[in-house]
PDB file of C-alpha atoms in Angstrom:
ATOM      1  CA  GLU A 312       6.234  13.007 -44.335  1.00  0.00           C
ATOM      2  CA  GLY A 313       2.583  13.780 -45.285  1.00  0.00           C
ATOM      3  CA  LEU A 314       1.045  13.044 -42.023  1.00  0.00           C
ATOM      4  CA  PHE A 315      -1.456  15.981 -42.144  1.00  0.00           C
ATOM      5  CA  ASP A 316      -2.065  15.363 -46.034  1.00  0.00           C
ATOM      6  CA  ALA A 317      -5.933  15.293 -46.749  1.00  0.00           C
ATOM      7  CA  ASP A 318      -5.551  12.318 -49.037  1.00  0.00           C
ATOM      8  CA  ARG A 319      -4.422  10.102 -46.146  1.00  0.00           C
ATOM      9  CA  LYS A 320      -7.695  10.958 -44.203  1.00  0.00           C
ATOM     10  CA  ARG A 321     -10.210   8.121 -43.776  1.00  0.00           C
ATOM     11  CA  PRO A 322     -13.961   8.502 -43.808  1.00  0.00           C
ATOM     12  CA  LEU A 323     -15.776   7.669 -40.766  1.00  0.00           C
ATOM     13  CA  PRO A 324     -18.308   4.778 -40.782  1.00  0.00           C
ATOM     14  CA  GLU A 325     -21.907   5.962 -41.360  1.00  0.00           C
ATOM     15  CA  ILE A 326     -23.061   3.813 -38.496  1.00  0.00           C
ATOM     16  CA  PRO A 327     -20.119   2.342 -36.407  1.00  0.00           C
ATOM     17  CA  ARG A 328     -20.441  -1.103 -35.075  1.00  0.00           C
ATOM     18  CA  ARG A 329     -18.468  -0.232 -31.924  1.00  0.00           C
ATOM     19  CA  ILE A 330     -16.803   3.100 -30.713  1.00  0.00           C
ATOM     20  CA  GLY A 331     -13.516   3.294 -28.908  1.00  0.00           C
ATOM     21  CA  ILE A 332     -12.588   6.118 -26.818  1.00  0.00           C
ATOM     22  CA  VAL A 333      -9.250   6.939 -25.793  1.00  0.00           C
ATOM     23  CA  THR A 334      -9.347   9.267 -22.786  1.00  0.00           C
ATOM     24  CA  SER A 335      -9.360   9.518 -19.066  1.00  0.00           C
ATOM     25  CA  PRO A 336     -12.194   7.300 -17.586  1.00  0.00           C
ATOM     26  CA  SER A 337     -12.680   9.836 -15.054  1.00  0.00           C
ATOM     27  CA  GLY A 338     -12.815  13.218 -16.675  1.00  0.00           C
ATOM     28  CA  ALA A 339     -15.514  15.400 -17.847  1.00  0.00           C
ATOM     29  CA  ALA A 340     -14.739  14.574 -21.511  1.00  0.00           C
ATOM     30  CA  VAL A 341     -15.796  10.877 -21.025  1.00  0.00           C
ATOM     31  CA  ARG A 342     -19.003  11.921 -19.427  1.00  0.00           C
ATOM     32  CA  ASP A 343     -19.707  14.474 -22.111  1.00  0.00           C
ATOM     33  CA  ILE A 344     -19.023  11.830 -25.025  1.00  0.00           C
ATOM     34  CA  LEU A 345     -20.988   9.149 -23.430  1.00  0.00           C
ATOM     35  CA  HIS A 346     -24.112  11.530 -22.834  1.00  0.00           C
ATOM     36  CA  VAL A 347     -23.919  12.582 -26.539  1.00  0.00           C
ATOM     37  CA  LEU A 348     -23.562   9.221 -27.922  1.00  0.00           C
ATOM     38  CA  ALA A 349     -26.576   7.917 -25.772  1.00  0.00           C
ATOM     39  CA  ARG A 350     -28.829  11.057 -26.730  1.00  0.00           C
ATOM     40  CA  ARG A 351     -27.985  10.679 -30.450  1.00  0.00           C
ATOM     41  CA  PHE A 352     -27.607   6.933 -30.981  1.00  0.00           C
ATOM     42  CA  ALA A 353     -27.700   4.754 -28.014  1.00  0.00           C
ATOM     43  CA  ALA A 354     -27.422   1.504 -29.961  1.00  0.00           C
ATOM     44  CA  VAL A 355     -23.793   1.726 -30.766  1.00  0.00           C
ATOM     45  CA  PRO A 356     -21.733   0.060 -27.890  1.00  0.00           C
ATOM     46  CA  VAL A 357     -18.645   1.877 -26.684  1.00  0.00           C
ATOM     47  CA  ILE A 358     -15.251   0.613 -25.414  1.00  0.00           C
ATOM     48  CA  ILE A 359     -13.196   3.161 -23.257  1.00  0.00           C
ATOM     49  CA  TYR A 360      -9.355   2.519 -23.496  1.00  0.00           C
ATOM     50  CA  PRO A 361      -8.404   4.411 -20.264  1.00  0.00           C
ATOM     51  CA  THR A 362      -5.419   6.599 -20.192  1.00  0.00           C
ATOM     52  CA  ALA A 363      -4.062   9.684 -18.565  1.00  0.00           C
ATOM     53  CA  VAL A 364      -4.450  12.908 -20.722  1.00  0.00           C
ATOM     54  CA  GLN A 365      -1.898  15.082 -19.028  1.00  0.00           C
ATOM     55  CA  GLY A 366       1.173  14.909 -17.103  1.00  0.00           C
ATOM     56  CA  ALA A 367       4.603  12.854 -17.633  1.00  0.00           C
ATOM     57  CA  ALA A 368       3.062   9.437 -18.212  1.00  0.00           C
ATOM     58  CA  ALA A 369       0.156  10.636 -20.742  1.00  0.00           C
ATOM     59  CA  THR A 370       2.024  10.442 -23.740  1.00  0.00           C
ATOM     60  CA  THR A 371       3.063   6.863 -23.304  1.00  0.00           C
ATOM     61  CA  GLU A 372      -0.419   5.790 -21.983  1.00  0.00           C
ATOM     62  CA  ILE A 373      -2.222   7.479 -25.066  1.00  0.00           C
ATOM     63  CA  VAL A 374       0.142   5.606 -27.316  1.00  0.00           C
ATOM     64  CA  ALA A 375      -0.446   2.344 -25.655  1.00  0.00           C
ATOM     65  CA  ALA A 376      -4.337   2.802 -25.538  1.00  0.00           C
ATOM     66  CA  ILE A 377      -4.195   3.434 -29.246  1.00  0.00           C
ATOM     67  CA  GLU A 378      -1.992   0.394 -29.853  1.00  0.00           C
ATOM     68  CA  THR A 379      -4.449  -1.673 -27.715  1.00  0.00           C
ATOM     69  CA  ALA A 380      -7.220  -0.581 -29.709  1.00  0.00           C
ATOM     70  CA  VAL A 381      -5.536  -1.451 -32.979  1.00  0.00           C
ATOM     71  CA  ALA A 382      -4.371  -4.983 -31.477  1.00  0.00           C
ATOM     72  CA  ARG A 383      -7.815  -5.932 -30.340  1.00  0.00           C
ATOM     73  CA  ALA A 384      -9.676  -4.657 -33.386  1.00  0.00           C
ATOM     74  CA  GLU A 385     -12.951  -4.139 -31.564  1.00  0.00           C
ATOM     75  CA  CYS A 386     -13.965  -0.756 -33.032  1.00  0.00           C
ATOM     76  CA  ASP A 387     -14.327   0.935 -36.225  1.00  0.00           C
ATOM     77  CA  VAL A 388     -13.838   4.401 -35.236  1.00  0.00           C
ATOM     78  CA  LEU A 389     -11.823   5.904 -32.198  1.00  0.00           C
ATOM     79  CA  ILE A 390     -12.289   9.196 -30.336  1.00  0.00           C
ATOM     80  CA  ALA A 391      -8.965  10.406 -28.881  1.00  0.00           C
ATOM     81  CA  ALA A 392     -10.260  13.264 -26.295  1.00  0.00           C
ATOM     82  CA  ARG A 393      -9.732  15.264 -23.291  1.00  0.00           C
ATOM     83  CA  GLY A 394     -11.507  18.431 -22.103  1.00  0.00           C
ATOM     84  CA  GLY A 395      -9.974  22.027 -22.313  1.00  0.00           C
ATOM     85  CA  GLY A 396      -7.021  23.095 -20.393  1.00  0.00           C
ATOM     86  CA  SER A 397      -3.879  25.112 -20.341  1.00  0.00           C
ATOM     87  CA  LEU A 398      -1.273  24.508 -23.273  1.00  0.00           C
ATOM     88  CA  GLU A 399       0.822  22.433 -20.742  1.00  0.00           C
ATOM     89  CA  ASP A 400      -2.218  20.185 -19.897  1.00  0.00           C
ATOM     90  CA  LEU A 401      -2.731  19.505 -23.637  1.00  0.00           C
ATOM     91  CA  TRP A 402       0.818  19.151 -24.505  1.00  0.00           C
ATOM     92  CA  CYS A 403       0.805  15.243 -24.555  1.00  0.00           C
ATOM     93  CA  PHE A 404      -1.443  15.702 -27.884  1.00  0.00           C
ATOM     94  CA  ASN A 405       1.329  17.682 -29.387  1.00  0.00           C
ATOM     95  CA  ASP A 406       3.845  14.857 -28.852  1.00  0.00           C
ATOM     96  CA  GLU A 407       5.317  13.262 -31.912  1.00  0.00           C
ATOM     97  CA  ARG A 408       4.746   9.865 -30.494  1.00  0.00           C
ATOM     98  CA  VAL A 409       0.964  10.398 -30.198  1.00  0.00           C
ATOM     99  CA  ALA A 410       0.876  11.905 -33.747  1.00  0.00           C
ATOM    100  CA  ARG A 411       2.708   8.773 -35.050  1.00  0.00           C
ATOM    101  CA  ALA A 412       0.414   6.355 -33.347  1.00  0.00           C
ATOM    102  CA  ILE A 413      -2.564   8.131 -34.712  1.00  0.00           C
ATOM    103  CA  ALA A 414      -1.143   8.143 -38.153  1.00  0.00           C
ATOM    104  CA  ALA A 415      -0.249   4.460 -37.789  1.00  0.00           C
ATOM    105  CA  CYS A 416      -3.671   3.516 -36.582  1.00  0.00           C
ATOM    106  CA  PRO A 417      -5.809   1.598 -39.262  1.00  0.00           C
ATOM    107  CA  ILE A 418      -8.931   2.625 -37.376  1.00  0.00           C
ATOM    108  CA  PRO A 419     -10.254   6.124 -38.424  1.00  0.00           C
ATOM    109  CA  VAL A 420      -9.574   8.571 -35.502  1.00  0.00           C
ATOM    110  CA  VAL A 421     -11.570  11.636 -34.467  1.00  0.00           C
ATOM    111  CA  SER A 422      -9.736  14.041 -32.400  1.00  0.00           C
ATOM    112  CA  GLY A 423     -11.747  15.858 -29.699  1.00  0.00           C
ATOM    113  CA  VAL A 424      -9.064  17.644 -27.553  1.00  0.00           C
ATOM    114  CA  GLY A 425      -9.632  20.786 -25.839  1.00  0.00           C
ATOM    115  CA  HIS A 426     -12.274  23.389 -26.458  1.00  0.00           C
ATOM    116  CA  GLU A 427     -12.994  25.173 -29.780  1.00  0.00           C
ATOM    117  CA  VAL A 428      -9.812  27.374 -29.911  1.00  0.00           C
ATOM    118  CA  ASP A 429      -7.409  24.641 -28.724  1.00  0.00           C
ATOM    119  CA  VAL A 430      -5.420  22.970 -31.542  1.00  0.00           C
ATOM    120  CA  THR A 431      -2.924  20.305 -31.285  1.00  0.00           C
ATOM    121  CA  ILE A 432      -0.953  18.237 -33.584  1.00  0.00           C
ATOM    122  CA  ALA A 433      -3.127  15.127 -32.903  1.00  0.00           C
ATOM    123  CA  ASP A 434      -5.891  17.209 -34.517  1.00  0.00           C
ATOM    124  CA  PHE A 435      -3.890  17.583 -37.706  1.00  0.00           C
ATOM    125  CA  VAL A 436      -3.045  14.009 -37.960  1.00  0.00           C
ATOM    126  CA  ALA A 437      -6.329  12.521 -36.981  1.00  0.00           C
ATOM    127  CA  ASP A 438      -8.752  11.646 -39.798  1.00  0.00           C
ATOM    128  CA  VAL A 439     -11.346  14.379 -38.510  1.00  0.00           C
ATOM    129  CA  ARG A 440     -10.822  17.082 -36.033  1.00  0.00           C
ATOM    130  CA  ALA A 441     -13.753  18.006 -33.781  1.00  0.00           C
ATOM    131  CA  PRO A 442     -13.547  21.279 -31.622  1.00  0.00           C
ATOM    132  CA  THR A 443     -14.728  19.612 -28.329  1.00  0.00           C
ATOM    133  CA  PRO A 444     -15.050  16.008 -27.190  1.00  0.00           C
ATOM    134  CA  SER A 445     -18.820  16.532 -27.343  1.00  0.00           C
ATOM    135  CA  ALA A 446     -18.568  17.448 -31.009  1.00  0.00           C
ATOM    136  CA  ALA A 447     -16.393  14.430 -31.541  1.00  0.00           C
ATOM    137  CA  ALA A 448     -19.228  12.068 -30.367  1.00  0.00           C
ATOM    138  CA  GLN A 449     -21.686  13.939 -32.602  1.00  0.00           C
ATOM    139  CA  LEU A 450     -19.484  13.304 -35.714  1.00  0.00           C
ATOM    140  CA  VAL A 451     -19.223   9.400 -35.188  1.00  0.00           C
ATOM    141  CA  VAL A 452     -22.982   8.618 -34.768  1.00  0.00           C
ATOM    142  CA  PRO A 453     -25.983   9.663 -36.853  1.00  0.00           C
ATOM    143  CA  ASP A 454     -28.953  11.616 -35.451  1.00  0.00           C
ATOM    144  CA  GLY A 455     -31.081   8.672 -34.202  1.00  0.00           C
ATOM    145  CA  ARG A 456     -34.230  10.758 -34.197  1.00  0.00           C
ATOM    146  CA  ALA A 457     -33.489  11.730 -37.955  1.00  0.00           C
ATOM    147  CA  TRP A 458     -32.862   7.999 -38.687  1.00  0.00           C
ATOM    148  CA  LEU A 459     -36.252   7.112 -37.012  1.00  0.00           C
ATOM    149  CA  THR A 460     -38.055   9.613 -39.002  1.00  0.00           C
ATOM    150  CA  SER A 461     -36.478   8.587 -42.239  1.00  0.00           C
ATOM    151  CA  LEU A 462     -37.227   4.851 -41.460  1.00  0.00           C
ATOM    152  CA  ALA A 463     -40.864   5.683 -40.822  1.00  0.00           C
ATOM    153  CA  GLN A 464     -41.243   7.503 -44.127  1.00  0.00           C
ATOM    154  CA  THR A 465     -39.710   4.673 -45.838  1.00  0.00           C
ATOM    155  CA  LYS A 466     -42.002   2.246 -44.205  1.00  0.00           C
ATOM    156  CA  GLN A 467     -44.940   4.334 -45.254  1.00  0.00           C
ATOM    157  CA  GLN A 468     -43.566   4.540 -48.842  1.00  0.00           C
ATOM    158  CA  LEU A 469     -43.045   0.680 -49.046  1.00  0.00           C
ATOM    159  CA  LEU A 470     -46.678   0.004 -47.648  1.00  0.00           C
ATOM    160  CA  ARG A 471     -48.290   2.353 -50.180  1.00  0.00           C
ATOM    161  CA  ALA A 472     -46.213   0.448 -52.985  1.00  0.00           C
ATOM    162  CA  VAL A 473     -47.251  -2.711 -51.748  1.00  0.00           C
ATOM    163  CA  GLN A 474     -50.890  -1.837 -51.481  1.00  0.00           C
ATOM    164  CA  ARG A 475     -50.661  -0.271 -54.940  1.00  0.00           C
ATOM    165  CA  ALA A 476     -49.198  -3.591 -56.385  1.00  0.00           C
ATOM    166  CA  LEU A 477     -52.000  -5.578 -54.626  1.00  0.00           C
ATOM    167  CA  ARG A 478     -54.674  -3.610 -56.045  1.00  0.00           C
ATOM    168  CA  GLN A 479     -53.026  -3.836 -59.620  1.00  0.00           C
ATOM    169  CA  GLN A 480     -52.816  -7.595 -59.262  1.00  0.00           C
ATOM    170  CA  THR A 481     -56.387  -7.900 -57.728  1.00  0.00           C
ATOM    171  CA  ASP A 482     -57.880  -5.630 -60.659  1.00  0.00           C
ATOM    172  CA  ARG A 483     -55.835  -7.785 -63.123  1.00  0.00           C
ATOM    173  CA  LEU A 484     -57.159 -11.044 -61.626  1.00  0.00           C
ATOM    174  CA  LEU A 485     -60.717  -9.577 -61.739  1.00  0.00           C
ATOM    175  CA  ASN A 486     -60.370  -8.554 -65.344  1.00  0.00           C
ATOM    176  CA  LEU A 487     -59.025 -12.134 -66.317  1.00  0.00           C
ATOM    177  CA  ASP A 488     -61.946 -13.833 -64.384  1.00  0.00           C
ATOM    178  CA  ARG A 489     -64.471 -11.549 -66.447  1.00  0.00           C
ATOM    179  CA  ARG A 490     -62.731 -12.398 -69.684  1.00  0.00           C
ATOM    180  CA  LEU A 491     -62.826 -16.134 -68.754  1.00  0.00           C
ATOM    181  CA  ALA A 492     -66.595 -15.963 -68.121  1.00  0.00           C
ATOM    182  CA  ILE A 493     -67.230 -14.110 -71.418  1.00  0.00           C
ATOM    183  CA  SER A 494     -65.136 -16.685 -73.240  1.00  0.00           C
ATOM    184  CA  HIS A 495     -66.798 -19.710 -71.641  1.00  0.00           C
ATOM    185  CA  PRO A 496     -70.408 -18.672 -70.909  1.00  0.00           C
ATOM    186  CA  GLY A 497     -71.393 -22.223 -70.089  1.00  0.00           C
ATOM    187  CA  ALA A 498     -68.601 -22.893 -67.736  1.00  0.00           C
TER     188      ALA A 498
END
């Protein structure tokens, strides 16, 4: 069906206006994600779409959380995440209904399920796979310190360019004033 095809993958926004997180509101994954987002680029607001991430109800809740995010259209990127666990703990992210919900989602989705070696069907369907929930958070926002450094450099370049333009215009004005004085000595 092409659900894993690279050509259907969407790019992530450079700076999201709002990030949605589909995960358990009480797990370590959400704390890790929020910590990374706050450290890297705290200006981006976050909405948590709470769901179970393991157990019998998890599949239905994950699908409902994704559908809620789509219906509300509040975010321009979603992170679907949970920390590591046994294969059974992660099994809801291998469910076809979750895979289809991710594939149907018009919002780019980053899958941050498990830890490094864990791979689920949700990872293959998502627009981007991150090896951990923390890595997913790193992927959705730029490094704020690098942006501030770049902005400071741009500010200095603009300041120098404006000062150079002002000096050139001042020199031009002085030259025109001298020429006028030479052309009209009695004036």
